[in-house]
Coordinates of C-alpha atoms in Angstrom, one line a residue:
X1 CA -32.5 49.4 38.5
X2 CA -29.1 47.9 38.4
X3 CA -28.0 44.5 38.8
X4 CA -25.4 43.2 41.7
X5 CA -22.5 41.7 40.8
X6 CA -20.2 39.5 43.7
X7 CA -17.5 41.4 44.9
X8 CA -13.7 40.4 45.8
X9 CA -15.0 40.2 49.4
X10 CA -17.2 37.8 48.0
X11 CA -15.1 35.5 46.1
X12 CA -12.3 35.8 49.1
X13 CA -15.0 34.4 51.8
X14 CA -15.9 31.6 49.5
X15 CA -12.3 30.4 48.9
X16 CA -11.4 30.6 52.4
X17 CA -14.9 28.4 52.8
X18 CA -13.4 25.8 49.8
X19 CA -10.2 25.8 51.9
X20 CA -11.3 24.8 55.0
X21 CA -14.0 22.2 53.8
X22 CA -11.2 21.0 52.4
X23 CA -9.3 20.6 55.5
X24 CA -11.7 19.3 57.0
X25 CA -12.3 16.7 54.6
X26 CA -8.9 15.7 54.4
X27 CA -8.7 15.1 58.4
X28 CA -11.7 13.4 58.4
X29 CA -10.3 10.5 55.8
X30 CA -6.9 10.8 57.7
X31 CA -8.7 9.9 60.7
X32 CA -10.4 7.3 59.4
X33 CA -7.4 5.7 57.4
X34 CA -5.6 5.4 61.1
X35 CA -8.2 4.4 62.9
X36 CA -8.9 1.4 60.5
X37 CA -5.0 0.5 60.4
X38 CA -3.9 1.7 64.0
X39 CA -6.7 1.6 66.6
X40 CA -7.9 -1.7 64.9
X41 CA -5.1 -3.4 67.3
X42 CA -5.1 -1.0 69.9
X43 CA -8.5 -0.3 71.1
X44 CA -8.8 -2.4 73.7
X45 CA -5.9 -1.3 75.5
X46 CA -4.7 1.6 74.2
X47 CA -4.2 3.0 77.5
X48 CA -2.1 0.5 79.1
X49 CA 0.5 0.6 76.3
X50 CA 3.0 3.1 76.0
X51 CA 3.1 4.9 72.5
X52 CA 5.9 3.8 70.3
X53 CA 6.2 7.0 68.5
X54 CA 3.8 9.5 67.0
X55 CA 3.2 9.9 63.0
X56 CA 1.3 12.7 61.2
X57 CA -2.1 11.7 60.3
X58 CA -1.6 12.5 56.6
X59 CA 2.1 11.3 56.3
X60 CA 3.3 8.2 58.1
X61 CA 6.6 9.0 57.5
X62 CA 7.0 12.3 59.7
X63 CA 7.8 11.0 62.8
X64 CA 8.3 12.3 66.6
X65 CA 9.0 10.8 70.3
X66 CA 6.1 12.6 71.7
X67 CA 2.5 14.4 70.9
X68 CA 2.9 17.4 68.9
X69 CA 1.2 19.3 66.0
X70 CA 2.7 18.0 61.7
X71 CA 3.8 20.4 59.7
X72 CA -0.2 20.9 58.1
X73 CA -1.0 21.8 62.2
X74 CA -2.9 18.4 62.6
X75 CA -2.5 16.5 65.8
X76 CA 0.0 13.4 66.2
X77 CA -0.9 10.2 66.1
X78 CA 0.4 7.7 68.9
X79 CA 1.7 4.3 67.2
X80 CA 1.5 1.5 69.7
X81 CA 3.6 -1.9 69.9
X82 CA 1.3 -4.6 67.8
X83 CA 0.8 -8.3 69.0
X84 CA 2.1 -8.6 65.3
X85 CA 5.3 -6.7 65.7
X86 CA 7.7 -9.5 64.4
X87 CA 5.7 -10.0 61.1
X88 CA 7.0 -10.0 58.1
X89 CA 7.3 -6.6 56.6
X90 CA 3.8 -5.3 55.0
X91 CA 2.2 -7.1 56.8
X92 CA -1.6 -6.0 57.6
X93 CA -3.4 -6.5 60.9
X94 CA -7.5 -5.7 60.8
X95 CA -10.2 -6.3 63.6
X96 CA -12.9 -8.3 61.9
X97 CA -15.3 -5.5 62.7
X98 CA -13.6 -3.3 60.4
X99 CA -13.0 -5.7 57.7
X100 CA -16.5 -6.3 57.7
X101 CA -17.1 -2.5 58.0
X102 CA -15.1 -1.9 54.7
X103 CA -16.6 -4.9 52.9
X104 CA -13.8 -6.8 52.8
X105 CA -14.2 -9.8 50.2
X106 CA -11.8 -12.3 49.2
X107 CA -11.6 -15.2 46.3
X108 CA -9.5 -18.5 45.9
X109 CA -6.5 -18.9 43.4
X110 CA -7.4 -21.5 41.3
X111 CA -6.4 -23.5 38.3
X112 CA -8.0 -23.2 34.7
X113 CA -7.1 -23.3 31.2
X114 CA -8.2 -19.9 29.5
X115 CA -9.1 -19.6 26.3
X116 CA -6.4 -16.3 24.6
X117 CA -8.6 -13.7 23.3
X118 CA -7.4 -10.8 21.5
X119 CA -9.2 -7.5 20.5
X120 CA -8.0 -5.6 17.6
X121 CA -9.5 -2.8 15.4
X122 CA -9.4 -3.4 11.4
X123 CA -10.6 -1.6 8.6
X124 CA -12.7 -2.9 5.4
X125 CA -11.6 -3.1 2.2
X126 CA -12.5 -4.6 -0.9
X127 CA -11.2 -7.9 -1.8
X128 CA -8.4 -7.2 -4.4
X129 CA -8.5 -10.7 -5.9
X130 CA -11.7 -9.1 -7.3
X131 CA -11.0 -6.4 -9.0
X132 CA -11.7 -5.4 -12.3
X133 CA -9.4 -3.0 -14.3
X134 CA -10.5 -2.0 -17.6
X135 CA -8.4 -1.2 -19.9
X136 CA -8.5 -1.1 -24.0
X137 CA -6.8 -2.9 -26.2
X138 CA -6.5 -0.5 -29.1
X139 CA -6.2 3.4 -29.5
X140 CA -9.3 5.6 -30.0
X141 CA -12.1 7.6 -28.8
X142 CA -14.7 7.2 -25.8
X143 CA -18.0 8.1 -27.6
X144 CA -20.0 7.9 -25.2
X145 CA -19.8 6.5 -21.8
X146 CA -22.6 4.6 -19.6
X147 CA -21.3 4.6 -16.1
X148 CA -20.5 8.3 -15.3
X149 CA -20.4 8.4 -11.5
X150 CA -17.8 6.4 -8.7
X151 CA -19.8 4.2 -6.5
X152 CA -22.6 3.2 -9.1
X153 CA -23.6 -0.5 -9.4
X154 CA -23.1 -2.6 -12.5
X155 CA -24.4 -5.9 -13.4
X156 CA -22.8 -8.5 -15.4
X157 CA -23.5 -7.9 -19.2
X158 CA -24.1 -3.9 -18.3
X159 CA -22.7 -1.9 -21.0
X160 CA -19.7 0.1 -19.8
X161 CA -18.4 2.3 -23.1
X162 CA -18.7 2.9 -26.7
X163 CA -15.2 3.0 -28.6
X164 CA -14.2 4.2 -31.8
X165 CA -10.9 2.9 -32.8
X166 CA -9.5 2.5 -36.5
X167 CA -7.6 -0.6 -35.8
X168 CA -10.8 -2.3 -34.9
X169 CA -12.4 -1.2 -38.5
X170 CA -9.5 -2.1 -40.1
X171 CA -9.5 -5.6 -38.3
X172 CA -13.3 -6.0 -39.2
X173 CA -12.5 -5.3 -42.8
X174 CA -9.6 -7.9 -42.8
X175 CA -13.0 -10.2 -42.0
X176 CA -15.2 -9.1 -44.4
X177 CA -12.4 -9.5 -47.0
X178 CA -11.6 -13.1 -45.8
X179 CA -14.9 -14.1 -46.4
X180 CA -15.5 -13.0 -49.6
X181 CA -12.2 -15.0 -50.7
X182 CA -13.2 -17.6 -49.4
X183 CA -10.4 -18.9 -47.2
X184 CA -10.7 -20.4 -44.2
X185 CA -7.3 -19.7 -43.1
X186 CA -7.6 -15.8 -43.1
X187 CA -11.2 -16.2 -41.5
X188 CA -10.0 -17.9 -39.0
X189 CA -6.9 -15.9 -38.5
X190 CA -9.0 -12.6 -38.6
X191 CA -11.7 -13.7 -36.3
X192 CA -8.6 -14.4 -33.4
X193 CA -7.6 -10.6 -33.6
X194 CA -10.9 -9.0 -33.3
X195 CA -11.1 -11.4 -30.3
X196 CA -7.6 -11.0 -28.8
X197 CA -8.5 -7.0 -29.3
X198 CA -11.4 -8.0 -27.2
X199 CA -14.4 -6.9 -29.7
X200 CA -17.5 -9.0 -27.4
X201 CA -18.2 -12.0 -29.6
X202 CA -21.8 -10.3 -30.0
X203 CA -20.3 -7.5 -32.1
X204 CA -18.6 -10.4 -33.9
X205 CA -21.6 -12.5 -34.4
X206 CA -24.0 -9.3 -36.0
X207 CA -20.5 -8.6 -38.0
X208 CA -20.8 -12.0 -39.4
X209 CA -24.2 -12.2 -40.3
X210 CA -24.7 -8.3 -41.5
X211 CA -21.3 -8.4 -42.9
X212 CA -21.6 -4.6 -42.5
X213 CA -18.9 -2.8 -40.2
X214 CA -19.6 -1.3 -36.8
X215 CA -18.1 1.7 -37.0
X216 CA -18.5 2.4 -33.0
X217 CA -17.8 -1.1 -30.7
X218 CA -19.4 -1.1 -27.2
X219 CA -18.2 -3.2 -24.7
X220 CA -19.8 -4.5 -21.8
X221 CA -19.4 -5.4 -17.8
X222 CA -17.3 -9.0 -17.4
X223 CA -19.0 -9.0 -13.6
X224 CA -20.7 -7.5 -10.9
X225 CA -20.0 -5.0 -8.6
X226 CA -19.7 -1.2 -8.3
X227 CA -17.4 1.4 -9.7
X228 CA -14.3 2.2 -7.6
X229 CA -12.3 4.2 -10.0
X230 CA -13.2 6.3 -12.9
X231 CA -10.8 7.7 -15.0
X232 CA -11.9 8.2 -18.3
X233 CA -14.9 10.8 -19.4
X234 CA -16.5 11.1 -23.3
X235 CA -14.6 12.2 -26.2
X236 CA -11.0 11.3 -24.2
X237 CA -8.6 9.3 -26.6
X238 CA -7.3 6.2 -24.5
X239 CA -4.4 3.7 -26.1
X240 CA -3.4 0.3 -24.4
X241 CA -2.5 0.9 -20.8
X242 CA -4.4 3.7 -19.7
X243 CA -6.8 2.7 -16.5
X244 CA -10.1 3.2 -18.0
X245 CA -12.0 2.2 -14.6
X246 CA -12.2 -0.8 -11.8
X247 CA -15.0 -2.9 -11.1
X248 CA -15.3 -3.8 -7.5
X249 CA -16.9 -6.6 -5.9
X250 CA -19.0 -6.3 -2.6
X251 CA -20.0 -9.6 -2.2
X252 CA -16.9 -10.8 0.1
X253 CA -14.7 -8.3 1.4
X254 CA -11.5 -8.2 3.1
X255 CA -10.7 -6.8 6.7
X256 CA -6.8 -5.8 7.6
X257 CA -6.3 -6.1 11.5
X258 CA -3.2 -5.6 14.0
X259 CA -1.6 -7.1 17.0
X260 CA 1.0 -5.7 19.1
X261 CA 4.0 -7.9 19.0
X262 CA 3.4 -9.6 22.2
X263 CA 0.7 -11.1 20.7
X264 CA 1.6 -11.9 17.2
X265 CA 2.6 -15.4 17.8
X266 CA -0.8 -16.4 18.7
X267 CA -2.5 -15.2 14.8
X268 CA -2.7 -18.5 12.6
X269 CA -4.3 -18.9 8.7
X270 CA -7.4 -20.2 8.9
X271 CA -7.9 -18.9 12.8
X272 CA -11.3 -17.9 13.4
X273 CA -12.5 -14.6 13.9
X274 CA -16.2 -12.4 15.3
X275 CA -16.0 -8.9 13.4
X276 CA -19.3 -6.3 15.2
X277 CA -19.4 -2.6 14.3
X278 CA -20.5 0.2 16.7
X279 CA -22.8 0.6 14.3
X280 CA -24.6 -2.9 14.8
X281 CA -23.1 -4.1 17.9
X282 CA -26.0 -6.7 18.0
X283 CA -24.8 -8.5 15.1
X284 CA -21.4 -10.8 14.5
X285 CA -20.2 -11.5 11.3
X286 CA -17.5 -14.8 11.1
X287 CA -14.6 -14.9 9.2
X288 CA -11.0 -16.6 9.3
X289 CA -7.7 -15.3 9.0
X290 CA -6.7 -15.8 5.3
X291 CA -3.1 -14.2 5.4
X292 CA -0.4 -13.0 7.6
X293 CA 1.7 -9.6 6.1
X294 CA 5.2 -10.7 6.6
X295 CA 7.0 -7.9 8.2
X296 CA 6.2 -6.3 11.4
X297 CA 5.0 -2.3 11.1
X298 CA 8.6 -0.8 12.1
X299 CA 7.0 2.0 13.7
X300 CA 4.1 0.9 15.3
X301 CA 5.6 -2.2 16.4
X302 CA 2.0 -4.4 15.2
X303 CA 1.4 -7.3 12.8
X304 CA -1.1 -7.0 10.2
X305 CA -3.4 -9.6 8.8
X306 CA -5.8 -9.9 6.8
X307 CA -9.5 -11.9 6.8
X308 CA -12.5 -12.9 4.2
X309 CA -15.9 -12.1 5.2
X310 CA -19.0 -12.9 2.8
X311 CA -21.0 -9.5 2.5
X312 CA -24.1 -11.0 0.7
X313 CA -26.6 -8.4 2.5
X314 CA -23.9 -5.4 1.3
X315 CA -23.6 -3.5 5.4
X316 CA -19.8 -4.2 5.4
X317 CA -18.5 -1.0 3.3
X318 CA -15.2 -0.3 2.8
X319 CA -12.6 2.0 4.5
X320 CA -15.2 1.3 7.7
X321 CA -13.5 0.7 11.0
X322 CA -14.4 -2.6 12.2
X323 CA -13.5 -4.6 16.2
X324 CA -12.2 -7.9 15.3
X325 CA -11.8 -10.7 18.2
X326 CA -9.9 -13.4 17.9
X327 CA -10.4 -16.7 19.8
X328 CA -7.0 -19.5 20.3
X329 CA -6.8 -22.1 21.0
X330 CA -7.3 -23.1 24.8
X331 CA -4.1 -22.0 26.2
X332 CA -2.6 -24.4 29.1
X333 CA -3.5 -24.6 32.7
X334 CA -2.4 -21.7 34.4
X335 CA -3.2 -20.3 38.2
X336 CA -5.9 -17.5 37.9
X337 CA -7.6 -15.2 40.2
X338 CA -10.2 -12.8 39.6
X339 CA -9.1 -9.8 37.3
X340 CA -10.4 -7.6 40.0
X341 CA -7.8 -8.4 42.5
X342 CA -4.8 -7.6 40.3
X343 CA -3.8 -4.0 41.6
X344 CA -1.5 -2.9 37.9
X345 CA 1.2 -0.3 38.3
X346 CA 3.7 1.2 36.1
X347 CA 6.4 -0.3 38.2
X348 CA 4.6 -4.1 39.1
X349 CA 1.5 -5.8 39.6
X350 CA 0.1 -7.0 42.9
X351 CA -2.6 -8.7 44.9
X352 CA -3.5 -8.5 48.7
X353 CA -2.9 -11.9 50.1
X354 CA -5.3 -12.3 52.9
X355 CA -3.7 -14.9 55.4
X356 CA -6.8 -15.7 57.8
X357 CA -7.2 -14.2 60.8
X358 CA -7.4 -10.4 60.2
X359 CA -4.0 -10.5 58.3
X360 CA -3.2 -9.3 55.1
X361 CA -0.3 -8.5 52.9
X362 CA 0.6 -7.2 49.2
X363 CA 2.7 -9.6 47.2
X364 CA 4.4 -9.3 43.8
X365 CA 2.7 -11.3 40.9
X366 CA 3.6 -11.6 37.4
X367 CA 0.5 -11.8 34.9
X368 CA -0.1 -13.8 31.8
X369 CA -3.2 -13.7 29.9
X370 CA -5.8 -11.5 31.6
X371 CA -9.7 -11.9 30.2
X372 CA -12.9 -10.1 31.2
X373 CA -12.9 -12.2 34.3
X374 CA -9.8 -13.6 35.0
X375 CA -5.8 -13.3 34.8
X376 CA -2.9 -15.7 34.8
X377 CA -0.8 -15.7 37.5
X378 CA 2.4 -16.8 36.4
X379 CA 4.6 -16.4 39.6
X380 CA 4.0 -15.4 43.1
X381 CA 0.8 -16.9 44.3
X382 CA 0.1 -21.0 44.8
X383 CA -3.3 -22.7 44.2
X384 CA -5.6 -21.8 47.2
X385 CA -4.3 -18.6 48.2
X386 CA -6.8 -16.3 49.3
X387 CA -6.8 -12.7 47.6
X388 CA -8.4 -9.8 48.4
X389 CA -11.2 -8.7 45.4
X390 CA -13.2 -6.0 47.1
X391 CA -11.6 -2.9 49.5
X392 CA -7.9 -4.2 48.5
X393 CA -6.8 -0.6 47.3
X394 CA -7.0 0.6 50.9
X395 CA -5.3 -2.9 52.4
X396 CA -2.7 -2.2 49.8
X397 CA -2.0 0.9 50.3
X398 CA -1.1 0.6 53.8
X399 CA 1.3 -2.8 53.4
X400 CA 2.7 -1.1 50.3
X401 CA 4.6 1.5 52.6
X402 CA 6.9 -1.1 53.9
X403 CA 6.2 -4.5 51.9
X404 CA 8.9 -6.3 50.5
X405 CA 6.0 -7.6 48.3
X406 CA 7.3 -11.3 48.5
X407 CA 5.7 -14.3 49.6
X408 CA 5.9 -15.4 53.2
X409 CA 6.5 -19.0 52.8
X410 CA 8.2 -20.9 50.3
X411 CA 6.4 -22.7 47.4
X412 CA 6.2 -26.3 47.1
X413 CA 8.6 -29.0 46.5
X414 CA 6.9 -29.2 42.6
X415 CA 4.3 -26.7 40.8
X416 CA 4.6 -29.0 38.0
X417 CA 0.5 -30.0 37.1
X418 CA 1.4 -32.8 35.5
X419 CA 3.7 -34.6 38.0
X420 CA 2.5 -37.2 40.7
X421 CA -0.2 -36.3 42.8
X422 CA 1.5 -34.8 45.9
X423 CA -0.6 -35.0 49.4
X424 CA -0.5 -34.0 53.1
X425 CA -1.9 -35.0 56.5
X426 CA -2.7 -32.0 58.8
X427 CA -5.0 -30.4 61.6
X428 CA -7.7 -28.1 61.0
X429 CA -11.0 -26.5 62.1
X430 CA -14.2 -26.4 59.9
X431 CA -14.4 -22.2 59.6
X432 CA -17.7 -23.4 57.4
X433 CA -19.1 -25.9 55.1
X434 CA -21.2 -26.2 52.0
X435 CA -22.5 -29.9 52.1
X436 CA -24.0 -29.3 48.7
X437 CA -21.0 -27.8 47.3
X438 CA -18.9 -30.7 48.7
X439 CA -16.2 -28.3 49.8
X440 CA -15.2 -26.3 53.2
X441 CA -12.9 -23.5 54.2
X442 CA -11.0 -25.2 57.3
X443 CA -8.0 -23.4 59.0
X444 CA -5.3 -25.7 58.5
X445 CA -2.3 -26.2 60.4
X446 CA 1.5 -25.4 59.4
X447 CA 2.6 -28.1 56.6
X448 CA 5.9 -28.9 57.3
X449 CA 7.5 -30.7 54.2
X450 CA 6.2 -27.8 51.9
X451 CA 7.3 -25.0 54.2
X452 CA 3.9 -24.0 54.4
X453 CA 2.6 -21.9 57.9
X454 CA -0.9 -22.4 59.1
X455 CA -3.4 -20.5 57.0
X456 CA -7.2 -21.0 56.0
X457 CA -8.0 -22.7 53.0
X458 CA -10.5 -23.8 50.7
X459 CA -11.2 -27.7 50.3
X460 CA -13.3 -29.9 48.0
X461 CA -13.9 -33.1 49.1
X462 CA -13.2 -36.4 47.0
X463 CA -16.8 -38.4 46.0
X464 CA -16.9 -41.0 48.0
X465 CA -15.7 -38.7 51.6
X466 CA -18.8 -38.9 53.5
X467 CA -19.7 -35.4 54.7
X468 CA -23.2 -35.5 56.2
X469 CA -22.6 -35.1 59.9
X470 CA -19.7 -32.4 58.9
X471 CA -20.1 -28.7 61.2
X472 CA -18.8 -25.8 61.6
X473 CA -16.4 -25.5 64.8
X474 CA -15.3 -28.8 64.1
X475 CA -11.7 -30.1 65.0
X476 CA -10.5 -32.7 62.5
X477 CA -7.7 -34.7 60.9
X478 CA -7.5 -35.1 57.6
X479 CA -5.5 -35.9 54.3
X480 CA -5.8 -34.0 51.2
X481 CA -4.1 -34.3 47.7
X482 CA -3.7 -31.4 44.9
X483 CA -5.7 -32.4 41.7
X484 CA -5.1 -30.2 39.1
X485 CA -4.5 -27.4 41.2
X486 CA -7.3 -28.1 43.7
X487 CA -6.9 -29.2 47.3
X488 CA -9.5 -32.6 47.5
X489 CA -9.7 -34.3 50.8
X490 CA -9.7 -37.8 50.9
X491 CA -10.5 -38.6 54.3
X492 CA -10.6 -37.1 57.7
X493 CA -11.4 -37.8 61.5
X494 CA -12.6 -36.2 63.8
X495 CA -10.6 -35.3 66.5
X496 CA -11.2 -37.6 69.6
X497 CA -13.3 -39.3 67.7
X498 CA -13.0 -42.2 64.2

């Protein structure tokens, strides 16, 4: 028995198969894509009209006179005259049946003050204004050694190493003889070297009352904490200066973050800060910023500072990587839509404006703070404009082609939140109402003074604006002022009607 194996013949049938499902996948979605942004206009009467010209289905920008084949061998579209023709460019035109088909959802531009959050990475270290270098204070021996191993804890009082160093017997003998002279002045005198070489006042106390030298001086832990640094081992002869060992303390430890420059403005001392590990991303820990490095990272182009957080239950360790939030202050009342409606580019950001009425376009925007849910529109939108947050890459990418990606009218006379309250008396038509919302998206008519054109809008109405026999269809009259960014009506009439 032997085992097949696929042949060339094999693997040359199933490419050709890859190649046209391909093709046929590719006509399928190029169909689609025209029939959303062509036929939506033309279906009715299609055949009355006389083609304008006739565009490949995959590139809008091969164009003929008449019906043919593009250079893939797919057929020609026709492109027909639209009842929008003199629109500005980029502008969109969709049936509501396809808009609905394509799930087509849209979200007012409204005013809020965000809070800044910034998300950074830091790394834990120990909190230098705790350390603990030991080092001797006379020459001699390490006879033997009680903490052997990096990383060990030790107590407060622990013993750390036994010393033998002839200055210290000769400094205990300069005692002994002081004492049996009788004189005050050398005892005293003595006693403040053996301290200043820092023999532990219980070595001094047992020399006092044995009167019998200690040939060997141990000396002990001043605090807490575990041992970072080791440099010493038994039998080494160490003199003033050499770095014996460091005590480190894990009680409170310090975390070094970054910012990018953009951002560096907005770190403070004392600003308060969440620190979570991937680890344990159920649990916070709170700390504040306690310093601020000076001088920017040259190559990195960050900011580092640094935080205090207490460590009581020992989980922080250091040299672990760490996610570090920091929450500013409220920032001031900007114009924010949902994040989801910002379409980000390497060359600009954009939203789909939809204009009411089937009728969409891409405009320019320039972001400020963007959060989980929102982001700061800083130019190129006004409060109530309606953007596209569902289905907008598709809308987009068809108003892109020719879009001059600016807005089609004007913006108001003043932007400015905190100058007088600015109002208007127009025409509309309920589209719907939400009684129990107290607010209404009414297709408003063109507002001259502001340079506004007729668009549909989303009101609130003022408290005391009696709304009960309010319905949808509805022709009315009515005046509305911007408060904080929001369009509040009033009052209204009805039209034909008080």
């Amino acid at each position: 028995m032997h085992s097949s194996s696929p042949s060339k013949s094999d693997y040359r049938s199933g490419l050709k198969l890859g190649l046209i499902a391909g093709f046929v996948i590719a006509l399928i979605i190029a169909s689609a894509y025209f029939f959303i942004f062509n036929s939506s206009e033309n279906n009715a009467d299609s055949g009355e009209k006389t083609p304008l010209y006739w565009v490949a289905p995959m590139d809008p920008n091969f164009r003929r006179d008449g019906p043919g084949l593009s250079p893939m061998g797919m057929t020609l579209v026709p492109v027909y005259e639209e009842s929008g023709a003199n629109d500005e460019p980029g502008t969109v035109r969709i049936k509501p049946h396809i808009i609905q088909n394509l799930g087509v959802k849209s979200a007012y531009a409204k005013t809020l003050s965000l809070p800044r959050q910034i998300n950074t990475v830091g790394y834990i270290k120990y909190n230098e204004n705790k350390l603990i270098h030991v080092h001797p204070r006379v020459e001699g021996w390490i006879e033997k050694l009680y903490v052997k191993t990096e990383g060990v804890a030790v107590e407060k009082g622990a013993p750390l190493y036994e010393l033998y160093s002839p200055e210290l017997v000769n400094a205990q003998e300069e005692l002994l003889l002081a004492y049996q002279q009788n004189n005050r002045t050398l005892i005293h005198a003595a006693q403040s070297r053996l301290l200043s070489l820092k023999m532990p006042k219980s070595n001094l106390n047992t020399l006092k009352k044995t009167r019998k030298i200690q040939r060997s001086v141990t000396f002990y832990a001043q605090t807490s904490g575990v041992l970072d640094m080791l440099n010493v081992r038994e039998g080494v002869f160490v003199k003033p200066g050499t770095a014996m060992m460091t005590l480190a303390s894990l009680e409170d430890i310090w975390v070094e973050g970054e910012v990018f420059e953009q951002n560096a403005h907005h770190v403070e001392v004392g600003q308060p800060l969440t620190l979570t590990l991937n680890a344990q991303p159920e649990k916070l820990w709170q700390g504040q910023v306690e310093f601020i490095y000076p001088a920017m990272d040259a190559n990195m182009r960050t900011l580092r500072f640094r935080a205090s957080f207490p460590n009581i239950d020992h989980q922080l360790h250091p040299n672990m990587f760490t996610q570090l939030q920091l929450d500013t202050t409220a920032a001031q009342a900007h114009l924010v839509v949902p994040k989801d409606a910002v379409i980000r580019t390497a060359q600009q950001d954009r939203v789909v404006l939809a204009k009411g009425n089937g009728v969409f376009k891409s405009v320019a925007v320039k972001l400020g703070n963007v959060t989980r849910e929102y982001a700061e529109i800083l130019s190129g939108l006004l409060p109530g404009d309606a953007v596209v947050v569902a289905a907008q890459f598709l809308i987009d990418s068809e108003s892109s082609i020719n879009s001059d990606f600016l807005r089609i009218s004007p913006p108001p006379q003043s932007t400015d939140l905190s100058a007088p309250i600015q109002s208007a008396e127009v025409d509309g038509e309920i589209v719907s109402v939400d009684k129990q919302a107290r607010r209404a998206e009414i297709h408003r008519g063109p507002i001259e003074k502001w340079g506004r054109d007729a668009d549909t809008v989303l009101f609130e109405f003022a408290d005391d604006v009696d709304i009960s026999d309010l319905a949808q269809g509805e022709a009315i009259r009515f005046i509305f002022e911007i408060r904080d960014g929001d369009f509040v009506i009033v009052s209204f009439d009805k039209k034909g009607g008080s």
